[in-house]
C-alpha cells in the first residue's frame, strides 16, 4: 500500500463538445462548472481535415440522431470552435476564477492551443500514440501535459513515459490518467485498481496520477481519490437529454456539485486522530464508556 500525501482534490469539468457548437452555451457551462466548484473547465480542439481521412470525413455519422451535419466531417466542423473563440473562452474562464483547458487531437490543434498558454493541455486516449503531436507538446509548450491511458496497452504507456523522460520532463510536467474508454462504462470495466498499478510503475517517474471516468454516478470518483488520484475528470453538461453522444455519460449541475462536495468532505476526513480521545469524544466517553461497578 502507498502512503499518500492527500491534497485537496482537483476536478476537471470536461465540457468537450457538450456546448453543441454554441459559444454562449459554452460560456454558460464554464460558469456552471465554476459554480459547482470544479477546478478546470475543459474543451476539445480538432483540425478535422488533418485528423480524418477523406472517407471518414465524407461518411455519414454512425448515429444520425446525434449528427449536426450531413457527414461525419460536417458534424465535427459544426461542433468546432475557432482559435479566437477558444481565446474568448479562456478569458471568460479566467475572469470568473476557473482554469481553462483543452484536449487536443492533432498537431495543428496542439500548436494553436499552445499559443494561448493555458496551465495544462490534455491528450485524449485516442491520440496518446501520436508522437508527432506529443513532441510538439513536449518541446514547444511549458505547462502540464495530461494524458489519458484508455485503450492503451502497457508497452504503449511505457513508450509515452520514456518519450517525456528523454528530455527529463516527465517528473515535472506529465500527469497520466487511469481511464476506460467507453460511454458509459459499466462498473466492472472501470477497473479502479489500475490506479494502484500506475502508482507502482510510474509514481516516481511522473508528476501526478489522475482518474478520468465515463461511468454513471459519483461514488467511484471518491474511491479513485482515496486510491491516490490527484485529478478527477468527468464529462459535464447542463442537460443529459440534449442532442449529442457525450451527454448521457455526463454529470449535470447537481451531480458535479455533489461530486466536488463529496471529494472535499473525503479530503477533510482522510486524517489520523490528533489525540487518542478527540474533544468531540470526551463528553461521550464520560457518559457512555463502560465502567465496572
Tab-separated table of C-alpha atoms in Angstrom:
chain	number	residue	atom	x	y	z
A	1	UNK	CA	0.000	0.000	0.000
A	2	UNK	CA	1.167	3.510	-0.801
A	3	UNK	CA	1.207	6.247	1.805
A	4	UNK	CA	-0.399	9.162	0.004
A	5	UNK	CA	0.101	12.827	0.665
A	6	UNK	CA	-3.558	13.680	0.269
A	7	UNK	CA	-4.218	17.117	-1.178
A	8	UNK	CA	-7.446	18.931	-1.917
A	9	UNK	CA	-8.848	17.086	-4.965
A	10	UNK	CA	-8.715	18.807	-8.346
A	11	UNK	CA	-11.785	18.331	-10.525
A	12	UNK	CA	-11.858	18.777	-14.300
A	13	UNK	CA	-15.265	19.545	-15.769
A	14	UNK	CA	-14.965	18.042	-19.256
A	15	UNK	CA	-17.352	20.159	-21.308
A	16	UNK	CA	-15.870	18.772	-24.515
A	17	UNK	CA	-18.430	19.249	-27.281
A	18	UNK	CA	-21.454	19.354	-24.988
A	19	UNK	CA	-21.873	23.030	-25.940
A	20	UNK	CA	-23.409	21.760	-29.231
A	21	UNK	CA	-21.444	24.318	-31.219
A	22	UNK	CA	-22.997	27.266	-29.389
A	23	UNK	CA	-20.478	29.740	-27.942
A	24	UNK	CA	-22.907	31.182	-25.405
A	25	UNK	CA	-23.797	27.706	-24.131
A	26	UNK	CA	-20.061	27.030	-23.805
A	27	UNK	CA	-19.669	30.118	-21.622
A	28	UNK	CA	-22.679	29.087	-19.550
A	29	UNK	CA	-21.149	25.646	-18.996
A	30	UNK	CA	-17.935	27.314	-17.798
A	31	UNK	CA	-19.927	29.372	-15.306
A	32	UNK	CA	-21.901	26.353	-14.128
A	33	UNK	CA	-18.641	24.412	-13.719
A	34	UNK	CA	-17.277	27.248	-11.588
A	35	UNK	CA	-20.479	27.409	-9.529
A	36	UNK	CA	-20.273	23.651	-8.923
A	37	UNK	CA	-16.737	24.021	-7.575
A	38	UNK	CA	-14.699	22.485	-10.397
A	39	UNK	CA	-11.034	23.410	-10.725
A	40	UNK	CA	-10.872	23.365	-14.530
A	41	UNK	CA	-13.374	23.770	-17.375
A	42	UNK	CA	-12.090	21.808	-20.352
A	43	UNK	CA	-12.959	21.734	-24.057
A	44	UNK	CA	-11.672	19.944	-27.184
A	45	UNK	CA	-9.864	21.204	-30.273
A	46	UNK	CA	-9.606	19.285	-33.553
A	47	UNK	CA	-8.463	20.029	-37.065
A	48	UNK	CA	-10.872	17.667	-38.731
A	49	UNK	CA	-9.238	17.706	-42.176
A	50	UNK	CA	-5.972	16.678	-40.545
A	51	UNK	CA	-7.488	14.160	-38.158
A	52	UNK	CA	-9.844	12.338	-40.544
A	53	UNK	CA	-9.247	10.613	-43.850
A	54	UNK	CA	-11.397	11.819	-46.730
A	55	UNK	CA	-13.538	8.686	-46.474
A	56	UNK	CA	-14.053	9.253	-42.752
A	57	UNK	CA	-14.837	12.925	-43.334
A	58	UNK	CA	-17.456	12.198	-46.004
A	59	UNK	CA	-19.021	9.181	-44.248
A	60	UNK	CA	-22.394	9.566	-42.506
A	61	UNK	CA	-22.444	9.934	-38.743
A	62	UNK	CA	-22.798	6.460	-37.167
A	63	UNK	CA	-25.724	7.734	-35.118
A	64	UNK	CA	-27.752	10.102	-37.366
A	65	UNK	CA	-29.933	11.280	-34.475
A	66	UNK	CA	-26.881	12.858	-32.814
A	67	UNK	CA	-25.437	14.351	-36.001
A	68	UNK	CA	-25.106	18.087	-36.650
A	69	UNK	CA	-24.234	17.666	-40.327
A	70	UNK	CA	-24.813	15.644	-43.484
A	71	UNK	CA	-21.497	13.810	-42.991
A	72	UNK	CA	-19.310	12.977	-40.002
A	73	UNK	CA	-16.874	15.674	-41.090
A	74	UNK	CA	-19.620	18.292	-41.336
A	75	UNK	CA	-20.859	17.200	-37.922
A	76	UNK	CA	-17.413	17.680	-36.409
A	77	UNK	CA	-16.956	21.068	-38.086
A	78	UNK	CA	-20.270	22.257	-36.671
A	79	UNK	CA	-19.043	21.500	-33.151
A	80	UNK	CA	-15.616	23.076	-33.627
A	81	UNK	CA	-14.688	26.468	-32.179
A	82	UNK	CA	-12.099	28.739	-33.792
A	83	UNK	CA	-8.893	29.707	-32.029
A	84	UNK	CA	-10.348	33.159	-31.373
A	85	UNK	CA	-13.376	31.579	-29.753
A	86	UNK	CA	-11.114	29.425	-27.567
A	87	UNK	CA	-9.237	32.571	-26.617
A	88	UNK	CA	-12.553	34.112	-25.604
A	89	UNK	CA	-13.460	31.054	-23.538
A	90	UNK	CA	-10.106	31.180	-21.760
A	91	UNK	CA	-10.518	34.879	-20.987
A	92	UNK	CA	-14.045	34.320	-19.722
A	93	UNK	CA	-12.983	31.409	-17.513
A	94	UNK	CA	-10.094	33.343	-16.012
A	95	UNK	CA	-12.292	36.365	-15.378
A	96	UNK	CA	-14.697	34.316	-13.256
A	97	UNK	CA	-11.965	32.360	-11.451
A	98	UNK	CA	-11.730	28.916	-13.043
A	99	UNK	CA	-8.931	27.433	-15.154
A	100	UNK	CA	-9.475	26.856	-18.866
A	101	UNK	CA	-8.035	23.807	-20.620
A	102	UNK	CA	-8.454	21.918	-23.869
A	103	UNK	CA	-7.871	18.407	-25.156
A	104	UNK	CA	-6.025	18.493	-28.463
A	105	UNK	CA	-6.366	15.815	-31.131
A	106	UNK	CA	-3.735	16.736	-33.735
A	107	UNK	CA	-0.576	18.746	-34.346
A	108	UNK	CA	-2.352	21.848	-35.690
A	109	UNK	CA	-4.701	21.993	-32.710
A	110	UNK	CA	-1.813	21.473	-30.292
A	111	UNK	CA	0.107	24.397	-31.794
A	112	UNK	CA	-2.989	26.610	-31.729
A	113	UNK	CA	-3.801	25.900	-28.086
A	114	UNK	CA	-0.143	26.276	-27.065
A	115	UNK	CA	-0.380	29.845	-28.405
A	116	UNK	CA	-2.995	30.537	-25.704
A	117	UNK	CA	-0.584	29.331	-22.985
A	118	UNK	CA	-3.068	27.543	-20.715
A	119	UNK	CA	-1.819	25.930	-17.494
A	120	UNK	CA	-2.474	22.451	-18.865
A	121	UNK	CA	-3.238	20.705	-22.130
A	122	UNK	CA	-4.878	17.268	-22.249
A	123	UNK	CA	-4.178	14.421	-24.643
A	124	UNK	CA	-7.164	12.079	-25.037
A	125	UNK	CA	-6.706	8.325	-25.022
A	126	UNK	CA	-7.384	8.161	-28.759
A	127	UNK	CA	-4.345	10.321	-29.559
A	128	UNK	CA	-1.762	9.342	-26.961
A	129	UNK	CA	0.207	7.418	-29.623
A	130	UNK	CA	0.505	10.458	-31.906
A	131	UNK	CA	4.164	11.126	-31.132
A	132	UNK	CA	4.372	13.965	-33.632
A	133	UNK	CA	1.780	15.782	-31.528
A	134	UNK	CA	3.380	14.679	-28.244
A	135	UNK	CA	6.694	16.105	-29.472
A	136	UNK	CA	5.064	19.483	-30.042
A	137	UNK	CA	3.555	19.430	-26.542
A	138	UNK	CA	6.833	18.295	-25.013
A	139	UNK	CA	9.169	20.670	-26.818
A	140	UNK	CA	7.082	23.762	-27.640
A	141	UNK	CA	4.937	24.061	-24.503
A	142	UNK	CA	5.897	24.670	-20.876
A	143	UNK	CA	2.717	23.765	-18.977
A	144	UNK	CA	1.454	20.430	-17.697
A	145	UNK	CA	0.677	17.702	-20.214
A	146	UNK	CA	-2.171	15.436	-19.065
A	147	UNK	CA	-2.531	12.099	-20.874
A	148	UNK	CA	-5.306	9.514	-20.542
A	149	UNK	CA	-4.406	5.826	-20.778
A	150	UNK	CA	-7.726	4.466	-22.035
A	151	UNK	CA	-7.490	1.734	-24.725
A	152	UNK	CA	-3.712	1.725	-24.237
A	153	UNK	CA	-1.520	-1.336	-23.691
A	154	UNK	CA	1.212	-1.230	-21.069
A	155	UNK	CA	4.011	-1.176	-23.638
A	156	UNK	CA	2.464	1.963	-25.136
A	157	UNK	CA	2.244	3.542	-21.662
A	158	UNK	CA	5.944	2.882	-21.149
A	159	UNK	CA	6.759	4.393	-24.546
A	160	UNK	CA	4.891	7.581	-23.639
A	161	UNK	CA	6.665	7.938	-20.295
A	162	UNK	CA	10.033	7.240	-21.927
A	163	UNK	CA	9.345	9.878	-24.566
A	164	UNK	CA	8.983	12.583	-21.922
A	165	UNK	CA	11.883	11.170	-19.905
A	166	UNK	CA	14.133	11.534	-22.945
A	167	UNK	CA	14.187	15.275	-22.239
A	168	UNK	CA	13.862	14.961	-18.443
A	169	UNK	CA	10.337	16.396	-18.430
A	170	UNK	CA	8.111	13.547	-17.204
A	171	UNK	CA	8.622	14.111	-13.484
A	172	UNK	CA	7.861	17.832	-13.619
A	173	UNK	CA	5.195	18.098	-16.317
A	174	UNK	CA	3.449	14.797	-17.022
A	175	UNK	CA	0.150	13.712	-15.451
A	176	UNK	CA	-1.229	10.316	-16.509
A	177	UNK	CA	-4.804	9.129	-16.021
A	178	UNK	CA	-6.319	5.747	-15.357
A	179	UNK	CA	-9.194	5.511	-17.824
A	180	UNK	CA	-11.517	3.070	-19.560
A	181	UNK	CA	-12.734	4.314	-22.929
A	182	UNK	CA	-16.480	3.717	-23.139
A	183	UNK	CA	-19.660	5.851	-22.941
A	184	UNK	CA	-20.894	4.998	-20.397
A	185	UNK	CA	-18.579	2.442	-18.786
A	186	UNK	CA	-20.232	-0.335	-16.723
A	187	UNK	CA	-18.839	-0.600	-13.212
A	188	UNK	CA	-16.922	-3.889	-13.684
A	189	UNK	CA	-14.998	-2.251	-16.546
A	190	UNK	CA	-13.883	0.819	-14.574
A	191	UNK	CA	-11.035	-1.224	-13.044
A	192	UNK	CA	-10.127	1.234	-10.296
A	193	UNK	CA	-7.146	-0.811	-9.160
A	194	UNK	CA	-5.392	0.301	-12.337
A	195	UNK	CA	-4.645	3.415	-10.277
A	196	UNK	CA	-2.564	1.208	-7.955
A	197	UNK	CA	-0.751	-0.256	-10.949
A	198	UNK	CA	0.068	3.201	-12.298
A	199	UNK	CA	1.453	4.161	-8.888
A	200	UNK	CA	3.581	1.031	-8.752
A	201	UNK	CA	5.035	1.693	-12.196
A	202	UNK	CA	5.149	5.470	-12.512
A	203	UNK	CA	4.705	7.258	-9.173
A	204	UNK	CA	8.395	8.210	-9.077
A	205	UNK	CA	8.545	8.992	-12.798
A	206	UNK	CA	5.594	11.356	-13.429
A	207	UNK	CA	4.302	14.437	-11.654
A	208	UNK	CA	0.871	13.090	-10.677
A	209	UNK	CA	-1.682	10.391	-11.426
A	210	UNK	CA	-5.361	11.069	-12.122
A	211	UNK	CA	-8.613	9.322	-12.974
A	212	UNK	CA	-10.823	10.051	-15.982
A	213	UNK	CA	-14.257	8.483	-15.588
A	214	UNK	CA	-17.060	7.852	-18.063
A	215	UNK	CA	-19.341	5.958	-15.686
A	216	UNK	CA	-22.656	6.767	-14.052
A	217	UNK	CA	-22.931	8.278	-10.581
A	218	UNK	CA	-20.186	9.740	-8.387
A	219	UNK	CA	-19.285	7.099	-5.785
A	220	UNK	CA	-16.477	5.644	-7.899
A	221	UNK	CA	-14.718	9.011	-8.134
A	222	UNK	CA	-14.426	9.237	-4.363
A	223	UNK	CA	-12.885	5.763	-4.342
A	224	UNK	CA	-10.453	6.834	-7.079
A	225	UNK	CA	-9.408	9.806	-4.990
A	226	UNK	CA	-8.779	7.668	-1.910
A	227	UNK	CA	-6.645	5.365	-4.086
A	228	UNK	CA	-4.450	8.354	-4.845
A	229	UNK	CA	-5.878	10.078	-7.929
A	230	UNK	CA	-4.924	13.756	-7.644
A	231	UNK	CA	-7.164	14.758	-10.547
A	232	UNK	CA	-10.740	13.633	-11.164
A	233	UNK	CA	-12.133	14.277	-14.644
A	234	UNK	CA	-15.814	13.909	-15.513
A	235	UNK	CA	-17.867	14.921	-18.537
A	236	UNK	CA	-20.282	17.760	-17.775
A	237	UNK	CA	-23.482	19.033	-19.369
A	238	UNK	CA	-26.447	21.163	-18.425
A	239	UNK	CA	-28.964	18.593	-19.680
A	240	UNK	CA	-28.244	14.900	-20.285
A	241	UNK	CA	-31.131	14.743	-22.775
A	242	UNK	CA	-29.502	17.241	-25.148
A	243	UNK	CA	-28.509	16.094	-28.621
A	244	UNK	CA	-25.028	14.544	-28.795
A	245	UNK	CA	-23.107	11.397	-27.933
A	246	UNK	CA	-21.440	12.521	-24.673
A	247	UNK	CA	-24.401	13.895	-22.727
A	248	UNK	CA	-25.641	10.501	-21.474
A	249	UNK	CA	-22.315	9.788	-19.736
A	250	UNK	CA	-22.029	13.323	-18.316
A	251	UNK	CA	-22.867	14.816	-14.951
A	252	UNK	CA	-25.406	17.613	-14.724
A	253	UNK	CA	-25.065	20.561	-12.330
A	254	UNK	CA	-26.380	18.745	-9.209
A	255	UNK	CA	-24.132	15.761	-9.901
A	256	UNK	CA	-20.971	17.828	-10.391
A	257	UNK	CA	-21.763	19.900	-7.291
A	258	UNK	CA	-22.249	16.764	-5.203
A	259	UNK	CA	-19.074	15.238	-6.604
A	260	UNK	CA	-16.998	18.261	-5.555
A	261	UNK	CA	-18.739	18.322	-2.161
A	262	UNK	CA	-18.127	14.629	-1.507
A	263	UNK	CA	-14.494	14.796	-2.639
A	264	UNK	CA	-13.860	17.806	-0.386
A	265	UNK	CA	-15.502	16.070	2.587
A	266	UNK	CA	-13.448	12.948	1.920
A	267	UNK	CA	-10.294	15.077	1.892
A	268	UNK	CA	-11.266	16.523	5.289
A	269	UNK	CA	-11.901	13.038	6.663
A	270	UNK	CA	-8.621	11.480	5.474
A	271	UNK	CA	-6.632	12.092	8.648
A	272	UNK	CA	-5.367	10.349	11.754
A	273	UNK	CA	-6.670	11.328	15.173
A	274	UNK	CA	-4.606	14.177	16.621
A	275	UNK	CA	-5.234	12.821	20.107
A	276	UNK	CA	-6.270	9.396	21.339
A	277	UNK	CA	-9.541	10.910	22.528
A	278	UNK	CA	-10.841	13.813	20.454
A	279	UNK	CA	-12.678	16.728	22.015
A	280	UNK	CA	-15.913	15.585	20.391
A	281	UNK	CA	-15.478	12.185	22.074
A	282	UNK	CA	-14.772	13.359	25.622
A	283	UNK	CA	-18.347	14.030	26.636
A	284	UNK	CA	-19.428	10.753	25.031
A	285	UNK	CA	-16.671	8.865	26.842
A	286	UNK	CA	-17.748	10.370	30.125
A	287	UNK	CA	-21.375	9.496	29.505
A	288	UNK	CA	-21.178	6.169	27.695
A	289	UNK	CA	-17.868	4.409	28.324
A	290	UNK	CA	-18.272	1.198	30.314
A	291	UNK	CA	-17.127	1.387	33.916
A	292	UNK	CA	-17.030	-1.616	36.167
A	293	UNK	CA	-19.441	-1.097	39.014
